[in-house]
XYZ file of C-alpha atoms in Angstrom:
608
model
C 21.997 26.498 5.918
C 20.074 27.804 8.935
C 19.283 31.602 10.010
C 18.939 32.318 13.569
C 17.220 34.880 15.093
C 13.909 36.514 16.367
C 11.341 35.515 13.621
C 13.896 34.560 11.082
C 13.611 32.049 8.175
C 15.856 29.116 8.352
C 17.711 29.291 4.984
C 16.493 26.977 2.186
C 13.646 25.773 4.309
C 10.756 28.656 4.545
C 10.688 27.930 8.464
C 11.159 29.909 11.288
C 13.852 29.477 14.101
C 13.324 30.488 17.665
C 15.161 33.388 19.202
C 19.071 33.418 20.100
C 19.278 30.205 22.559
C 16.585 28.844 20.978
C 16.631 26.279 18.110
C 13.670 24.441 17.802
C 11.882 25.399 14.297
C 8.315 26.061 13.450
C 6.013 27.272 10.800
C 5.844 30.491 9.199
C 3.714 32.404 11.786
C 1.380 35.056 9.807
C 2.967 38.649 9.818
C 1.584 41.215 12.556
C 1.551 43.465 10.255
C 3.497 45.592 8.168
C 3.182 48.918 10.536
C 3.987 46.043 13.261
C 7.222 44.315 11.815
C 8.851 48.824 11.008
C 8.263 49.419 14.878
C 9.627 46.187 16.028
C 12.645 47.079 13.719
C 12.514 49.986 15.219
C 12.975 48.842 18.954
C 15.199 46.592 18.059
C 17.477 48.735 15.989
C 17.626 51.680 19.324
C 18.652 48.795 21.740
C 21.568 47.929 19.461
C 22.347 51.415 18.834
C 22.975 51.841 22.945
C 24.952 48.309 22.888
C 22.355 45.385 23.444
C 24.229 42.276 21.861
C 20.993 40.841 21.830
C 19.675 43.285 19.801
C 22.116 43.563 17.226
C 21.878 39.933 16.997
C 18.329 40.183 16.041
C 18.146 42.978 13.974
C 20.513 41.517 12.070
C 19.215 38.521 11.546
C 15.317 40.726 10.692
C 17.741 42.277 8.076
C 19.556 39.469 6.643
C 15.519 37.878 6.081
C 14.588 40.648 4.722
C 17.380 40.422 2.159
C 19.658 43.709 2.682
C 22.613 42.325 3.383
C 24.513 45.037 3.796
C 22.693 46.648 6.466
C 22.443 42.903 8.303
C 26.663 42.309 7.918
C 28.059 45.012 10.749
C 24.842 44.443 12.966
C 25.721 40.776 12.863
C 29.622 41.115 13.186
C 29.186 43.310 15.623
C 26.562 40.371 17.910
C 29.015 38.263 16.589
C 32.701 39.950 18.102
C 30.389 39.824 21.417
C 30.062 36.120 21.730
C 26.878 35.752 20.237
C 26.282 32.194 18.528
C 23.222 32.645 17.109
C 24.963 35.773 15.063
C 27.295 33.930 14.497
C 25.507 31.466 12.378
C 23.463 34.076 10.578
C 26.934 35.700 9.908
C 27.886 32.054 8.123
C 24.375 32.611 6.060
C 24.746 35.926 5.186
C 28.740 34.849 3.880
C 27.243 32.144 2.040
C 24.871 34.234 0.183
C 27.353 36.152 -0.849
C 29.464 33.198 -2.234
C 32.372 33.502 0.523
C 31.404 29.682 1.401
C 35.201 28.377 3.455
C 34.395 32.104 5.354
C 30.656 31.307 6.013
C 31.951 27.595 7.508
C 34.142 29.364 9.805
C 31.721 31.480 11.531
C 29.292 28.295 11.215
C 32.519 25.885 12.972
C 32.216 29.244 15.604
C 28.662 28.864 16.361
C 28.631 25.086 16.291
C 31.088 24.275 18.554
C 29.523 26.873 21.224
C 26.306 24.654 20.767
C 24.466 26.139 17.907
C 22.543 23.090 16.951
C 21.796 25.041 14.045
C 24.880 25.620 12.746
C 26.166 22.159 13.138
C 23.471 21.630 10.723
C 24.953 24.071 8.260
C 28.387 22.916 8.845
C 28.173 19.452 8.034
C 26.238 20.029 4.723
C 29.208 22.728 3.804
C 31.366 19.779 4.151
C 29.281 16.932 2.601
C 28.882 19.279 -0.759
C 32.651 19.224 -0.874
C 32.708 15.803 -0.435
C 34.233 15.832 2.830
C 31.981 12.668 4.453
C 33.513 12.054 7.173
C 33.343 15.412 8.669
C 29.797 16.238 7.147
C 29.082 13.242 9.228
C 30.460 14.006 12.475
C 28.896 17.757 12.469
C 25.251 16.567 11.014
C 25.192 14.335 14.204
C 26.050 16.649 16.353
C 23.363 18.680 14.860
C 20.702 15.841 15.322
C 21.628 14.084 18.878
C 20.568 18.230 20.039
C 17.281 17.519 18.613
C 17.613 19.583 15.229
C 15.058 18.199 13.399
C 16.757 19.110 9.431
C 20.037 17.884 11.141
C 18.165 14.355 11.657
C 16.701 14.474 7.656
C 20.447 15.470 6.382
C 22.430 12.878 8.752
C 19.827 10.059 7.391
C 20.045 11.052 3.845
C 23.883 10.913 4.287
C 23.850 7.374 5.529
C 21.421 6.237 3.194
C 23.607 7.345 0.530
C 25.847 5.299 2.379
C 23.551 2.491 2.289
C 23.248 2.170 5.888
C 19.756 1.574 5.867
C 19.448 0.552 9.245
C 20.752 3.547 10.822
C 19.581 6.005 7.701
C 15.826 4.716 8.788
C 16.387 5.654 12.578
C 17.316 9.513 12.050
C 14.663 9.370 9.181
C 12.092 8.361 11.858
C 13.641 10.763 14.155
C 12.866 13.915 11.847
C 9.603 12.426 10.506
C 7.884 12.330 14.397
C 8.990 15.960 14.504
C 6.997 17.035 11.880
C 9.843 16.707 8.776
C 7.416 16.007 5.944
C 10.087 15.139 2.641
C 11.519 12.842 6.242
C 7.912 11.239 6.761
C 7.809 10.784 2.814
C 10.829 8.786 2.514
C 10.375 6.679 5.696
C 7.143 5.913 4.170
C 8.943 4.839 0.875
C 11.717 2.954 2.924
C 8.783 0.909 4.663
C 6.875 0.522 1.407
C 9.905 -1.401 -0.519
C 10.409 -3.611 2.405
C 6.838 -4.551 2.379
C 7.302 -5.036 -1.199
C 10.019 -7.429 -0.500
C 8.532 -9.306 1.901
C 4.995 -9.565 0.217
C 4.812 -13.328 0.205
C 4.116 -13.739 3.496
C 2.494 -11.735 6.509
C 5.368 -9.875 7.231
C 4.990 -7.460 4.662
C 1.341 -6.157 6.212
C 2.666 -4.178 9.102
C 5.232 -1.975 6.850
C 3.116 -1.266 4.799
C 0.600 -0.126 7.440
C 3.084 2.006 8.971
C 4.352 3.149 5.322
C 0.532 4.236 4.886
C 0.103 6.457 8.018
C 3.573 8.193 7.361
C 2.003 8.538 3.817
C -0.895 10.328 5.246
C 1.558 12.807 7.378
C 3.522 13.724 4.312
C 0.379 14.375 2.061
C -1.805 16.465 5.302
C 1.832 18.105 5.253
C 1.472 19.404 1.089
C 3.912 16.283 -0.253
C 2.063 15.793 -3.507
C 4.255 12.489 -3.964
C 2.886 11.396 -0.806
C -0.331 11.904 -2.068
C 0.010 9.794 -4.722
C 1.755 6.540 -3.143
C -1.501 6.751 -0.294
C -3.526 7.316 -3.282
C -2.196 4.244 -4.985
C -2.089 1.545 -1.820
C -6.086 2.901 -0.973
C -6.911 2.014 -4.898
C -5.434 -1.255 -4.136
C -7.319 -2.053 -1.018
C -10.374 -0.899 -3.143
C -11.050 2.516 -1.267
C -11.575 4.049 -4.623
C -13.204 7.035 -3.383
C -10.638 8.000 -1.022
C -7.488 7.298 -3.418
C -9.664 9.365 -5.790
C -9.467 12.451 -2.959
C -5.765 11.736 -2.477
C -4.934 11.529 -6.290
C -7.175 15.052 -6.683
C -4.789 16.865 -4.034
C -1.921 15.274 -5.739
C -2.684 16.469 -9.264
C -3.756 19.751 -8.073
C -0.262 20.178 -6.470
C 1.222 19.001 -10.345
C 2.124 15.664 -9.941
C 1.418 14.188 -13.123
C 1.251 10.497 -12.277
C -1.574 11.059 -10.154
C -3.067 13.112 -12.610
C -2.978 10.122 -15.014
C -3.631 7.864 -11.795
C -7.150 9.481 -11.671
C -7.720 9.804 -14.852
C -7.678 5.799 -14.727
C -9.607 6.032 -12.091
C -12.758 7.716 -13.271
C -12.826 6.333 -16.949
C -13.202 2.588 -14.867
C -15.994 4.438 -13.388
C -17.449 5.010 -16.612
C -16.610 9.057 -16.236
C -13.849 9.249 -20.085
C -14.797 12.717 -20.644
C -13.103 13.563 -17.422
C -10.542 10.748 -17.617
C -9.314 12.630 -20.795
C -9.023 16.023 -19.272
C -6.780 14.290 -16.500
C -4.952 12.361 -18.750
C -4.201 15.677 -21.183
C -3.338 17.327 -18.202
C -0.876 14.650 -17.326
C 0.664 14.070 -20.740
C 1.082 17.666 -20.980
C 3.106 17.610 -18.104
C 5.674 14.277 -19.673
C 3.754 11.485 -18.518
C 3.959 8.970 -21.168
C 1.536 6.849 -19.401
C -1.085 9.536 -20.294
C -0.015 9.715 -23.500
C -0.664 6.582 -24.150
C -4.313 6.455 -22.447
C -4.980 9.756 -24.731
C -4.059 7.475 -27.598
C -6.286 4.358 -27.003
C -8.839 6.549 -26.245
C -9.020 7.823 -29.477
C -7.747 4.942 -31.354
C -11.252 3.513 -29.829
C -13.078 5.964 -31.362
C -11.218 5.672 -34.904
C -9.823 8.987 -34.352
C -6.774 6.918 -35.836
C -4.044 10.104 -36.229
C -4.950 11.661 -33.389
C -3.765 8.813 -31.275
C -0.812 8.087 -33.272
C 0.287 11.538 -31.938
C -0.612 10.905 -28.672
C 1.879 7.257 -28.995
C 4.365 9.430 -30.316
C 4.430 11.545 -27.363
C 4.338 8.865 -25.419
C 7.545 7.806 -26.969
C 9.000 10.976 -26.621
C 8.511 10.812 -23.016
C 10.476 7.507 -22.850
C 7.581 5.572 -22.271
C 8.599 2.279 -24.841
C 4.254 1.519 -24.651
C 4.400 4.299 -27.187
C 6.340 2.229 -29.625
C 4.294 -0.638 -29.215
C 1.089 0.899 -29.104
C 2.241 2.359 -32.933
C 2.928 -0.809 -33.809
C -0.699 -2.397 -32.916
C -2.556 0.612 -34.652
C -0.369 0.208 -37.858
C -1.445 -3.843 -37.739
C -4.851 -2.995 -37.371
C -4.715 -0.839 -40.226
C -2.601 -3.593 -42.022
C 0.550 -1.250 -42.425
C 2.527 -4.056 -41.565
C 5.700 -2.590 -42.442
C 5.478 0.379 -40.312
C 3.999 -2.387 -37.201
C 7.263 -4.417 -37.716
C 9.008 -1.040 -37.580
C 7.656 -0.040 -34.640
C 7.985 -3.347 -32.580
C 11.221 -3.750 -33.564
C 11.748 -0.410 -32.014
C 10.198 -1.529 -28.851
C 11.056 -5.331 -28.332
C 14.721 -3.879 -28.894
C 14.038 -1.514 -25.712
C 13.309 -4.461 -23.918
C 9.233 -4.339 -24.484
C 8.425 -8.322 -23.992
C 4.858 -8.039 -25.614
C 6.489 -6.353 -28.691
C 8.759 -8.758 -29.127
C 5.944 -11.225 -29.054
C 4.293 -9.373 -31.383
C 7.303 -9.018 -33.663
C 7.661 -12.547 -33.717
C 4.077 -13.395 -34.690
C 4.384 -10.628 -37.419
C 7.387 -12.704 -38.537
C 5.991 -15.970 -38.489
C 2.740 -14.870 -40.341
C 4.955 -13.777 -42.976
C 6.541 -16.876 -43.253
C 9.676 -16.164 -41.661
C 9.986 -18.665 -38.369
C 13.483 -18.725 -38.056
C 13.275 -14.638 -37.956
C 10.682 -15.373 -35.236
C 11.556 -18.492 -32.915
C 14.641 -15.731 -31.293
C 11.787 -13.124 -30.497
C 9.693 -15.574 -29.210
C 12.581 -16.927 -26.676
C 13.581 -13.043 -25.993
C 9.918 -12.442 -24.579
C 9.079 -15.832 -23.042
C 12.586 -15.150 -21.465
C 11.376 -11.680 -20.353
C 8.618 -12.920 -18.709
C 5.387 -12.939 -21.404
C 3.240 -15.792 -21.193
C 1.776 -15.629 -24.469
C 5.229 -15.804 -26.191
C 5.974 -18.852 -23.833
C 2.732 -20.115 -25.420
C 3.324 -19.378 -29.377
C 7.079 -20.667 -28.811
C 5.618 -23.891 -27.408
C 3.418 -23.925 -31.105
C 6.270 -23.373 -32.866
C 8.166 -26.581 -31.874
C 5.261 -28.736 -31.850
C 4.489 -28.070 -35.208
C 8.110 -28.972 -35.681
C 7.592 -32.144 -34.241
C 9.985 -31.198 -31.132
C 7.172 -32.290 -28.701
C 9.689 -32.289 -25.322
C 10.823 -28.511 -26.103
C 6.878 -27.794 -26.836
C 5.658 -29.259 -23.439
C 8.247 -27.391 -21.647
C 7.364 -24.107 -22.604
C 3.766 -25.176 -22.490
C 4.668 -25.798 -19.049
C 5.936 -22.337 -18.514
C 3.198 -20.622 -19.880
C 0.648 -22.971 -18.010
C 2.199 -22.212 -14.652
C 1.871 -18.396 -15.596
C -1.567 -18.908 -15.667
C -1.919 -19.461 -19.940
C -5.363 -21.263 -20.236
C -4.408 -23.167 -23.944
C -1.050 -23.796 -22.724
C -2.659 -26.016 -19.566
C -5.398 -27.573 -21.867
C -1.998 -28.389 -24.134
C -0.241 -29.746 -21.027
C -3.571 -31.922 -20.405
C -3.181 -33.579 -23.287
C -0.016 -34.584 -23.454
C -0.020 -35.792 -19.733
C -3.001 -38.189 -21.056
C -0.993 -39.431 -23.418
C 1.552 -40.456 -21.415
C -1.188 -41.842 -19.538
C -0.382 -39.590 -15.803
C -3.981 -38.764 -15.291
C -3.448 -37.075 -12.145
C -1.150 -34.599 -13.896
C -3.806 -34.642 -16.816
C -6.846 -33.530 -14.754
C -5.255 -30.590 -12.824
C -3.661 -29.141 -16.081
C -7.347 -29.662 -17.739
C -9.141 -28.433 -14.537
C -6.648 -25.141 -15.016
C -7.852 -24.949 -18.632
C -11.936 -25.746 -17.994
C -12.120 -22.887 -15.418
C -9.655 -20.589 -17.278
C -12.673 -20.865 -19.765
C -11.587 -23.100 -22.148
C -14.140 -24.926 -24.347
C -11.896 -27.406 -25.185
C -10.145 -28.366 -21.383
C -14.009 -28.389 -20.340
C -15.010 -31.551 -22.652
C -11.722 -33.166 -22.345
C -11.769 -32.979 -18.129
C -15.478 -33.826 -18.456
C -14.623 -37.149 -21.062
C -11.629 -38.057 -18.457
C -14.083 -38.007 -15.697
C -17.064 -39.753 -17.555
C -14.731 -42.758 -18.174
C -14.074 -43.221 -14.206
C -17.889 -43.263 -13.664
C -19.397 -46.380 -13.120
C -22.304 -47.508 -15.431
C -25.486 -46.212 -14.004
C -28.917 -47.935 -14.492
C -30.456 -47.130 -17.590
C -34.269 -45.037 -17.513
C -36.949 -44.883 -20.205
C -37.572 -41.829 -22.155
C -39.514 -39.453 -20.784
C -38.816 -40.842 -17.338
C -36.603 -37.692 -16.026
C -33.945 -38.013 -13.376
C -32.216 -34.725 -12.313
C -29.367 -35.999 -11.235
C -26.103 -34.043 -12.810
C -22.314 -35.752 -11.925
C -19.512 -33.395 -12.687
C -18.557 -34.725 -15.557
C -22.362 -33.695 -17.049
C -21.298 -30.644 -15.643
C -17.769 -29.703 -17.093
C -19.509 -31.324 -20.495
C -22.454 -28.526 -20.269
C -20.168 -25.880 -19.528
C -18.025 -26.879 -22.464
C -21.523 -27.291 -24.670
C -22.811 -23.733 -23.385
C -19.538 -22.629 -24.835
C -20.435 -23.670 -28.350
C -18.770 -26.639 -28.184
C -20.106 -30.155 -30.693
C -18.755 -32.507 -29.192
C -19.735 -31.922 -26.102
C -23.442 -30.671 -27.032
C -23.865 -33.949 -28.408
C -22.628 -36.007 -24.932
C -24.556 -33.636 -22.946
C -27.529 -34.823 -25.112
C -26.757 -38.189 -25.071
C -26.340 -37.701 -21.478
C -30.021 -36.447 -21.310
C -30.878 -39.265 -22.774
C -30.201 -41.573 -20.513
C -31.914 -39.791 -18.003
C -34.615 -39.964 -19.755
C -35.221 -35.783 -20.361
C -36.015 -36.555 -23.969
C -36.474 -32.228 -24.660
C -33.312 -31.459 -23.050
C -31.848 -34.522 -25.201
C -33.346 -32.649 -28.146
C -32.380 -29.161 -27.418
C -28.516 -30.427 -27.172
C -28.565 -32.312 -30.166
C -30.217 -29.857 -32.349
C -27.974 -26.872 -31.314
C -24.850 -29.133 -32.645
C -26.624 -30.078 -35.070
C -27.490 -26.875 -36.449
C -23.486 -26.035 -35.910
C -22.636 -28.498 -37.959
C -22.317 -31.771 -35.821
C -23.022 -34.734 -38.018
C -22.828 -37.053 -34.984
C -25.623 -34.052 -33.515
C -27.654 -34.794 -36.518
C -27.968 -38.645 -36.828
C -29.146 -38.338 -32.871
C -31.614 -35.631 -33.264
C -33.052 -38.187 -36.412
C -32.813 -40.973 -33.726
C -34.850 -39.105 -31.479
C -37.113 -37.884 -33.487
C -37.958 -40.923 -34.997
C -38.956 -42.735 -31.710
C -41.369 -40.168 -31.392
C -42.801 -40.615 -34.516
C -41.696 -38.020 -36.883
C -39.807 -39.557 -39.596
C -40.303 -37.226 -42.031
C -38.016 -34.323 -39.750
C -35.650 -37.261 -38.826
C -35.120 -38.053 -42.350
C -33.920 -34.667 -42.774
C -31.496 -34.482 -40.010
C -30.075 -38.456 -41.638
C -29.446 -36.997 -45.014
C -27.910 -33.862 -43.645
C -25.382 -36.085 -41.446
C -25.025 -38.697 -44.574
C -23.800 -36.024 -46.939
C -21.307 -34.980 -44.159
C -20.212 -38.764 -43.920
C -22.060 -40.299 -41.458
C -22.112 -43.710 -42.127
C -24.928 -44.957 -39.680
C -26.662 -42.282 -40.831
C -27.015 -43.135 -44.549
C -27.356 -46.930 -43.329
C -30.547 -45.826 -41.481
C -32.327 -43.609 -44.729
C -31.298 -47.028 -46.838
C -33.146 -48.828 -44.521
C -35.746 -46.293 -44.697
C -36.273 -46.136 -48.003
C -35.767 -49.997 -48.684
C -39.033 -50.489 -46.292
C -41.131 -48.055 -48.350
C -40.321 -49.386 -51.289
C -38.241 -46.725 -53.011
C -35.642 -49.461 -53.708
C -33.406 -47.146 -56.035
C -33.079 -44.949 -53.285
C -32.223 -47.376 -50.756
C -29.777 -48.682 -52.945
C -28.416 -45.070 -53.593
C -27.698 -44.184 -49.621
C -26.240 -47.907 -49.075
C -23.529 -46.981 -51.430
C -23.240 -44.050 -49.441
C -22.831 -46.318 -46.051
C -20.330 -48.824 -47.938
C -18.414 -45.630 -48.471
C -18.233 -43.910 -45.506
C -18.203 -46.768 -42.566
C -17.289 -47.922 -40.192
C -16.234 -51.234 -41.092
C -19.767 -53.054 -39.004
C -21.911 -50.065 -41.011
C -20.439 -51.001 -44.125
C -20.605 -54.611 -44.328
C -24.002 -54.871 -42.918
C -24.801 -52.085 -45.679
C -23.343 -53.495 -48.358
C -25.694 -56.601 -47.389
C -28.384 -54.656 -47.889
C -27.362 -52.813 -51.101
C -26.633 -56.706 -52.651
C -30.531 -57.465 -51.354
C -31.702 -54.167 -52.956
C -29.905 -54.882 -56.540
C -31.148 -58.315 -56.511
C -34.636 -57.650 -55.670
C -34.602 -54.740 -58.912
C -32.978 -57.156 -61.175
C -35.541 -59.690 -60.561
């Protein structure tokens, strides 16, 4: 409800209204003084004493501010009996104070229909808390179409309660250009949802534009939510330093999610000490989001029941992360019980990464049937790793068609295995279009694996290329040599050894070397027997012989073939006969017939 008067606070607001006639508001002007404000009284209090309407009017209205009520009621009756409207309206405030609201909206209906822009104002929210929308409506308008800037904020908040956004955003506009900061705030908001909404294309750049500079308005105005939304679409245009400003004013003013907003902001700036004391701040305040920052913090330093009080708190805030985060410190401290508790506890609030994590929990103990449900409840939900592990779980039932559709899923999400899964399968079914782009998806989402098998798929389009002596180096690389180096700089075997073999043939006999020995060394039988190969070309048996054996106890077939041979031409028959065996046993079918040739040469020749 509004006060009107000389100097007089509107009520509710802590502004200022003009004098009588006047209804414009503005800020709070500093106090001349108190010595001032007693003589003014003064003046003011003589004039009415010898009749001036006027003056009773105001004094009243300095009284009714001032809080004495009883001395403001006559002085304002009085102004009022005498056709004042202004009085009139203060009489509705001072009524209202005292509780004597269907009284108060009398005077108010008086001063309102004389033109007290003010009072219309006053009116239509008497009638809109008693539910009475119709009238609220009619009176708030009145109140606004005179240029009555909280009549504006009140008619727009009425019909977007309505949801007539349309005409809710024009009134909102209205009072936000004349200086109506909680008006600028929720304009900005309005804009900001609709740019939300419309993100896919361009359209959504202007609103949210506009939503930033009525942002900026609110928060220069003291809105500390304001503050925080500008805050938050500057951190996501990367102004860091200037959402940090924003958040600062924010948290100073108590919001807590900017508290917690720049608390994330400084520990990715490497600053955790003061992270921590925004974040403790924040959590103090019932930000569960805090809470659960405080946590990992010091679950990261092993200051294990420290944070599980902090995901507790968390979880008393409502913040279902708190749940979940229990449950991944009780795993890690292999209290599975209490980590099945706790996900349970959150996948059941709807938490799609705890029900993944529930379900894994389940399968790992054996349970899959207890687990395929929470894996379909947060695929469902929208988690692309449970999309993922539900795909696993059918393939290793043999339901490939169910597997490559949820492979799909996850793959489309962006899941690097599940695309390197839906790679495969395409090249089974022979749609090597459909193959590459799943395995390009998995090669550059870093996978080892989608690297060699793009890189294998593209070596077998290639067409043969001229071969080069060793030690005659050409440096050119196709992509194929490239996907297979990423995949062998990954650690891959396979791929180390066709990126050697690839060397090769261009004749870079050390590069050839390096490749093959770094598989070798991991284990690569097939790394081995070429590193021997190699090795003996240039002359050093002896090291190649080490490399054979080490691939012929792994079953290498060639391999052992080669030491028989070996050892046949030095003599050492028995031990030529010893690794043919080995070649007859492991194969292929070519290595072991020509070896068992040689093993039936070897017996004859030491049974002679």
């Amino acid at each position: 409800m509004d006060v009107m008067g000389d100097k007089t606070t509107l009520f509710g607001t802590g502004r200022f209204v003009q004098p009588s006639g006047q209804e414009d508001t503005r800020d709070e002007a500093d106090e001349a003084g108190q010595a001032a404000e007693e003589a003014e009284e003064a003046r003011q209090r003589a004039a009415a004493e010898a009749g001036d309407v006027q003056a009773m009017s105001v004094l009243g209205s300095m009284l009714l501010r001032r809080g004495d009520l009883d001395g403001a009621e006559p002085h304002l009756r009085a102004a009022t009996a005498a056709g004042d409207r202004a009085a009139a309206n203060n009489l509705g405030v001072l009524l209202h104070q005292r509780g004597y609201a269907e009284e108060a909206a009398g005077w108010w209906r008086v001063a309102a229909v004389a033109g007290s822009a003010a009072a219309a104002h006053a009116l239509g929210r008497h009638h809109r808390e008693r539910g009475d929308e119709p009238a609220a409506e009619y009176w708030l308008r009145q109140s606004a179409e005179q240029g009555h800037v909280l009549g504006a904020y009140a008619l727009a908040d009425l019909l977007e309660h309505r949801g007539e956004d349309a005409a809710a955003e024009h009134w909102m506009r209205v009072a936000a250009e004349h200086g109506h900061r909680e008006a600028a705030y929720r304009l900005a908001r309005a804009l900001d949802r609709r740019a939300a909404r419309e993100s896919d294309g361009d359209a959504g750049v202007p609103l949210l534009e506009e939503a930033e500079q009525w942002y900026r308005q609110a928060a220069a105005r003291g809105h500390r939510r304001a503050a925080l939304h500008l805050g938050a679409i500057l951190e996501r245009r990367g102004e860091l330093k200037e959402a940090g400003r924003w958040y600062l004013t924010s948290a100073k003013d108590g919001e807590p999610r900017a508290a917690c907003a720049l608390g994330f902001l400084l520990r990715d700036a490497g600053d955790t000490e003061s992270a921590a004391v925004w974040w403790l701040r924040a959590a103090q305040e019932g930000d569960g989001n805090a809470a659960n920052a405080l946590g990992a913090l010091h679950a990261e330093r092993g200051e294990t029941q420290t944070a599980e009080r902090w995901y507790r708190a968390a979880m008393d805030a409502g913040d279902v992360n708190g749940a979940y985060n229990l449950g991944l410190l009780c795993a890690e401290q292999g209290r599975t019980a209490q980590a099945e508790q706790w996900y349970r506890r959150a996948a059941y609030a709807g938490h799609r990464e705890a029900a993944n994590a529930l379900a894994i929990l389940l399968l790992q103990g054996g349970d899959a049937a207890g687990a395929e449900p929470w894996f379909s409840k947060a695929a469902e939900a929208g988690s692309v790793d449970a999309a993922f592990n539900l795909g696993i779980l059918y393939a290793k039932r043999g339901e490939d068609a169910k597997a490559l559709r949820w492979y799909e899923r996850a793959a489309a999400a962006g899941h690097t295995e599940a695309a390197l899964q839906v790679g495969i399968a395409r090249l089974r079914e022979g749609d090597e279009q459909e193959a590459e782009r799943h395995l390009r998806c998995a090669a550059g989402g870093g996978s080892a694996e989608g690297a060699y098998r793009l890189a294998t798929l593209l070596d077998a389009r290639r067409p043969p290329e001229p071969a080069h002596e060793l030690g005659h180096v050409v440096h050119e690389k196709t992509e194929c040599e490239e996907w297979y180096e990423r995949a062998a700089s990954q650690g891959h075997r396979r791929a180390q050894v066709r990126v050697g073999m690839l060397a090769a043939a261009r004749g870079d006999v050390e590069e050839a070397a390096r490749w093959y020995r770094e598989a070798a060394e991991a284990g690569s039988r097939n790394g081995a027997f070429n590193l021997g190969l190699l090795l003996a070309r240039e002359g050093r048996e002896p090291e190649a012989l080490i490399w054979w054996k080490r691939a012929a106890n792994a079953g290498h077939g060639r391999a052992a073939l080669r030491l028989a041979l070996v050892y046949a031409r030095r003599g050492e028959l028995v031990e030529g006969q010893r690794w043919a065996d080995h070649a007859v046993a492991a194969g292929p079918a070519e290595v072991a017939e020509r070896a068992g040739r040689l093993r039936d040469a070897l017996r004859e020749e030491l049974s002679a």
